[in-house]
């Protein structure tokens, strides 16, 4: 099992971010239902509902978004709380809890979110601001098109270079201040 971030890496910027918080509300209701069934002596039904709850939560853990991973972690806490209250729970549930690496899932989703943010910013800057660059540069500086084209082509390289130069200059400045 793992978190699939492939469609974040492909950069579909038209897809809306899904809402996941209703999962937590649903899981609270399921947890209460499981506990109620267990208290009434319906242990088989309670175990079956716990499996349903677990499967629903697994669909969240396979999503690449950080919010889905956080909600899955919250839901897992509900499930663990229910498991603590149930006596004679089969050993398979301990294995279910151990097989999921939540830290790895969260780190993978953070990586996916960072890449998605970078790709979104790159897409936004490249697609939406090319015409505004042409307008500003041609109106104010009267630059010819070949130079403008070079600027636009090297924009993805120039911006990080300027950022890293600023970071390097800031570090050198702080090192100079600490020496005094």
mmCIF file of C-alpha atoms in Angstrom:
data_model
loop_
_atom_site.group_PDB
_atom_site.id
_atom_site.type_symbol
_atom_site.label_atom_id
_atom_site.label_comp_id
_atom_site.label_asym_id
_atom_site.label_seq_id
_atom_site.Cartn_x
_atom_site.Cartn_y
_atom_site.Cartn_z
ATOM 1 C CA UNK A 1 0.000 0.000 0.000
ATOM 2 C CA UNK A 2 1.168 3.461 -0.719
ATOM 3 C CA UNK A 3 0.138 6.942 -1.590
ATOM 4 C CA UNK A 4 -0.171 7.541 -5.330
ATOM 5 C CA UNK A 5 0.883 11.066 -6.306
ATOM 6 C CA UNK A 6 1.132 10.445 -10.054
ATOM 7 C CA UNK A 7 -1.760 12.669 -11.056
ATOM 8 C CA UNK A 8 -0.378 15.492 -8.929
ATOM 9 C CA UNK A 9 2.893 15.200 -10.806
ATOM 10 C CA UNK A 10 1.105 15.335 -14.149
ATOM 11 C CA UNK A 11 -0.341 18.693 -13.141
ATOM 12 C CA UNK A 12 -4.084 18.719 -13.830
ATOM 13 C CA UNK A 13 -4.821 22.230 -12.611
ATOM 14 C CA UNK A 14 -8.504 22.165 -13.532
ATOM 15 C CA UNK A 15 -9.466 19.504 -10.998
ATOM 16 C CA UNK A 16 -10.970 20.924 -7.803
ATOM 17 C CA UNK A 17 -9.578 19.847 -4.460
ATOM 18 C CA UNK A 18 -11.942 17.257 -2.976
ATOM 19 C CA UNK A 19 -13.434 17.683 0.473
ATOM 20 C CA UNK A 20 -12.499 15.035 3.007
ATOM 21 C CA UNK A 21 -13.786 16.314 6.327
ATOM 22 C CA UNK A 22 -17.120 14.555 5.900
ATOM 23 C CA UNK A 23 -15.166 11.281 6.164
ATOM 24 C CA UNK A 24 -14.263 12.142 9.736
ATOM 25 C CA UNK A 25 -17.915 12.819 10.577
ATOM 26 C CA UNK A 26 -18.997 9.562 8.946
ATOM 27 C CA UNK A 27 -16.318 7.659 10.822
ATOM 28 C CA UNK A 28 -17.487 9.123 14.147
ATOM 29 C CA UNK A 29 -20.970 7.787 13.431
ATOM 30 C CA UNK A 30 -19.535 4.400 12.440
ATOM 31 C CA UNK A 31 -17.429 4.295 15.623
ATOM 32 C CA UNK A 32 -20.492 4.997 17.756
ATOM 33 C CA UNK A 33 -22.431 2.328 15.870
ATOM 34 C CA UNK A 34 -19.628 -0.206 16.399
ATOM 35 C CA UNK A 35 -19.485 0.529 20.129
ATOM 36 C CA UNK A 36 -23.279 0.328 20.439
ATOM 37 C CA UNK A 37 -23.383 -3.031 18.657
ATOM 38 C CA UNK A 38 -20.564 -4.330 20.830
ATOM 39 C CA UNK A 39 -22.351 -3.254 24.032
ATOM 40 C CA UNK A 40 -25.511 -4.998 22.843
ATOM 41 C CA UNK A 41 -23.572 -8.232 22.348
ATOM 42 C CA UNK A 42 -23.578 -8.128 18.547
ATOM 43 C CA UNK A 43 -19.828 -8.703 18.314
ATOM 44 C CA UNK A 44 -19.930 -10.171 14.803
ATOM 45 C CA UNK A 45 -21.841 -7.158 13.472
ATOM 46 C CA UNK A 46 -19.502 -4.818 15.341
ATOM 47 C CA UNK A 47 -16.440 -6.507 13.826
ATOM 48 C CA UNK A 48 -18.026 -6.342 10.384
ATOM 49 C CA UNK A 49 -18.714 -2.611 10.779
ATOM 50 C CA UNK A 50 -15.128 -2.104 11.950
ATOM 51 C CA UNK A 51 -13.962 -3.730 8.714
ATOM 52 C CA UNK A 52 -16.235 -1.406 6.718
ATOM 53 C CA UNK A 53 -14.841 1.575 8.599
ATOM 54 C CA UNK A 54 -11.300 0.361 7.937
ATOM 55 C CA UNK A 55 -11.928 -0.059 4.185
ATOM 56 C CA UNK A 56 -13.427 3.420 3.909
ATOM 57 C CA UNK A 57 -10.392 4.868 5.666
ATOM 58 C CA UNK A 58 -8.028 2.971 3.347
ATOM 59 C CA UNK A 59 -9.500 4.872 0.409
ATOM 60 C CA UNK A 60 -8.348 8.064 2.138
ATOM 61 C CA UNK A 61 -4.837 6.818 2.798
ATOM 62 C CA UNK A 62 -4.291 6.189 -0.910
ATOM 63 C CA UNK A 63 -5.110 9.780 -1.871
ATOM 64 C CA UNK A 64 -2.137 12.064 -2.591
ATOM 65 C CA UNK A 65 -3.391 15.166 -0.798
ATOM 66 C CA UNK A 66 -2.069 16.139 2.603
ATOM 67 C CA UNK A 67 -5.566 16.860 3.905
ATOM 68 C CA UNK A 68 -6.647 13.309 3.066
ATOM 69 C CA UNK A 69 -3.649 11.897 4.945
ATOM 70 C CA UNK A 70 -4.399 14.057 7.984
ATOM 71 C CA UNK A 71 -8.073 13.067 7.980
ATOM 72 C CA UNK A 72 -7.055 9.401 7.616
ATOM 73 C CA UNK A 73 -4.799 9.813 10.639
ATOM 74 C CA UNK A 74 -7.652 11.349 12.653
ATOM 75 C CA UNK A 75 -9.987 8.543 11.588
ATOM 76 C CA UNK A 76 -7.347 5.964 12.544
ATOM 77 C CA UNK A 77 -7.332 7.445 16.035
ATOM 78 C CA UNK A 78 -11.106 6.912 16.221
ATOM 79 C CA UNK A 79 -10.652 3.323 15.067
ATOM 80 C CA UNK A 80 -7.873 2.615 17.556
ATOM 81 C CA UNK A 81 -10.080 4.020 20.324
ATOM 82 C CA UNK A 82 -12.860 1.652 19.284
ATOM 83 C CA UNK A 83 -10.419 -1.275 19.119
ATOM 84 C CA UNK A 84 -9.282 -0.589 22.684
ATOM 85 C CA UNK A 85 -12.828 -0.931 23.953
ATOM 86 C CA UNK A 86 -13.497 -4.238 22.178
ATOM 87 C CA UNK A 87 -12.446 -7.382 24.031
ATOM 88 C CA UNK A 88 -11.027 -10.393 22.191
ATOM 89 C CA UNK A 89 -10.351 -8.519 18.971
ATOM 90 C CA UNK A 90 -8.657 -10.787 16.402
ATOM 91 C CA UNK A 91 -4.889 -10.396 16.019
ATOM 92 C CA UNK A 92 -5.316 -9.380 12.371
ATOM 93 C CA UNK A 93 -6.275 -5.901 13.545
ATOM 94 C CA UNK A 94 -2.857 -5.382 15.086
ATOM 95 C CA UNK A 95 -1.357 -6.337 11.723
ATOM 96 C CA UNK A 96 -3.653 -3.873 9.954
ATOM 97 C CA UNK A 97 -2.403 -1.123 12.236
ATOM 98 C CA UNK A 98 1.240 -2.059 11.730
ATOM 99 C CA UNK A 99 1.173 -2.424 7.950
ATOM 100 C CA UNK A 100 0.303 1.197 7.268
ATOM 101 C CA UNK A 101 3.242 3.605 7.452
ATOM 102 C CA UNK A 102 1.520 6.897 8.225
ATOM 103 C CA UNK A 103 4.744 8.882 8.388
ATOM 104 C CA UNK A 104 5.747 7.752 4.911
ATOM 105 C CA UNK A 105 2.272 8.572 3.569
ATOM 106 C CA UNK A 106 2.354 12.067 5.021
ATOM 107 C CA UNK A 107 5.884 12.709 3.756
ATOM 108 C CA UNK A 108 4.929 11.452 0.288
ATOM 109 C CA UNK A 109 1.844 13.658 0.235
ATOM 110 C CA UNK A 110 3.927 16.654 1.361
ATOM 111 C CA UNK A 111 6.314 15.952 -1.489
ATOM 112 C CA UNK A 112 3.391 15.719 -3.901
ATOM 113 C CA UNK A 113 1.907 18.960 -2.605
ATOM 114 C CA UNK A 114 5.241 20.735 -3.035
ATOM 115 C CA UNK A 115 5.649 19.455 -6.578
ATOM 116 C CA UNK A 116 2.044 20.332 -7.372
ATOM 117 C CA UNK A 117 2.501 23.846 -5.996
ATOM 118 C CA UNK A 118 5.670 24.284 -8.020
ATOM 119 C CA UNK A 119 4.017 22.989 -11.197
ATOM 120 C CA UNK A 120 0.956 25.161 -10.582
ATOM 121 C CA UNK A 121 3.140 28.227 -10.082
ATOM 122 C CA UNK A 122 5.156 27.385 -13.157
ATOM 123 C CA UNK A 123 1.983 26.839 -15.187
ATOM 124 C CA UNK A 124 0.459 30.045 -13.865
ATOM 125 C CA UNK A 125 3.539 32.131 -14.560
ATOM 126 C CA UNK A 126 4.159 30.598 -17.959
ATOM 127 C CA UNK A 127 0.623 30.512 -19.338
ATOM 128 C CA UNK A 128 -0.999 33.492 -17.726
ATOM 129 C CA UNK A 129 1.740 36.056 -17.486
ATOM 130 C CA UNK A 130 3.458 35.731 -20.868
ATOM 131 C CA UNK A 131 1.143 38.294 -22.456
ATOM 132 C CA UNK A 132 1.502 40.697 -19.531
ATOM 133 C CA UNK A 133 5.312 40.496 -19.829
ATOM 134 C CA UNK A 134 5.057 41.379 -23.495
ATOM 135 C CA UNK A 135 2.821 44.346 -22.746
ATOM 136 C CA UNK A 136 4.929 45.769 -19.941
ATOM 137 C CA UNK A 137 8.291 45.243 -21.577
ATOM 138 C CA UNK A 138 7.300 46.459 -25.015
ATOM 139 C CA UNK A 139 5.422 49.513 -23.764
ATOM 140 C CA UNK A 140 7.873 50.699 -21.124
ATOM 141 C CA UNK A 141 11.263 49.548 -22.358
ATOM 142 C CA UNK A 142 10.614 49.253 -26.107
ATOM 143 C CA UNK A 143 12.408 45.918 -26.329
ATOM 144 C CA UNK A 144 12.400 43.955 -29.538
ATOM 145 C CA UNK A 145 10.725 40.553 -29.742
ATOM 146 C CA UNK A 146 13.829 38.282 -29.921
ATOM 147 C CA UNK A 147 15.157 39.589 -26.590
ATOM 148 C CA UNK A 148 11.716 39.273 -25.056
ATOM 149 C CA UNK A 149 11.429 35.712 -26.336
ATOM 150 C CA UNK A 150 14.780 34.845 -24.751
ATOM 151 C CA UNK A 151 13.648 36.369 -21.467
ATOM 152 C CA UNK A 152 10.444 34.321 -21.503
ATOM 153 C CA UNK A 153 12.284 31.116 -22.450
ATOM 154 C CA UNK A 154 14.859 31.496 -19.668
ATOM 155 C CA UNK A 155 12.380 32.724 -17.060
ATOM 156 C CA UNK A 156 12.184 29.312 -15.294
ATOM 157 C CA UNK A 157 15.987 29.420 -14.899
ATOM 158 C CA UNK A 158 16.383 33.108 -14.073
ATOM 159 C CA UNK A 159 13.880 33.200 -11.210
ATOM 160 C CA UNK A 160 15.499 30.393 -9.124
ATOM 161 C CA UNK A 161 18.958 31.841 -9.886
ATOM 162 C CA UNK A 162 17.904 35.218 -8.508
ATOM 163 C CA UNK A 163 16.297 33.554 -5.469
ATOM 164 C CA UNK A 164 19.413 31.484 -4.700
ATOM 165 C CA UNK A 165 21.620 34.530 -5.228
ATOM 166 C CA UNK A 166 19.518 36.445 -2.715
ATOM 167 C CA UNK A 167 19.782 33.567 -0.220
ATOM 168 C CA UNK A 168 23.548 33.394 -0.705
ATOM 169 C CA UNK A 169 23.892 37.161 -0.269
ATOM 170 C CA UNK A 170 21.753 37.051 2.887
ATOM 171 C CA UNK A 171 23.860 34.237 4.365
ATOM 172 C CA UNK A 172 27.071 36.129 3.586
ATOM 173 C CA UNK A 173 25.608 39.262 5.196
ATOM 174 C CA UNK A 174 24.588 37.349 8.352
ATOM 175 C CA UNK A 175 27.992 35.675 8.545
ATOM 176 C CA UNK A 176 29.618 39.110 8.264
ATOM 177 C CA UNK A 177 27.389 40.499 11.021
ATOM 178 C CA UNK A 178 28.204 37.597 13.352
ATOM 179 C CA UNK A 179 31.952 38.129 12.893
ATOM 180 C CA UNK A 180 31.776 41.749 14.040
#
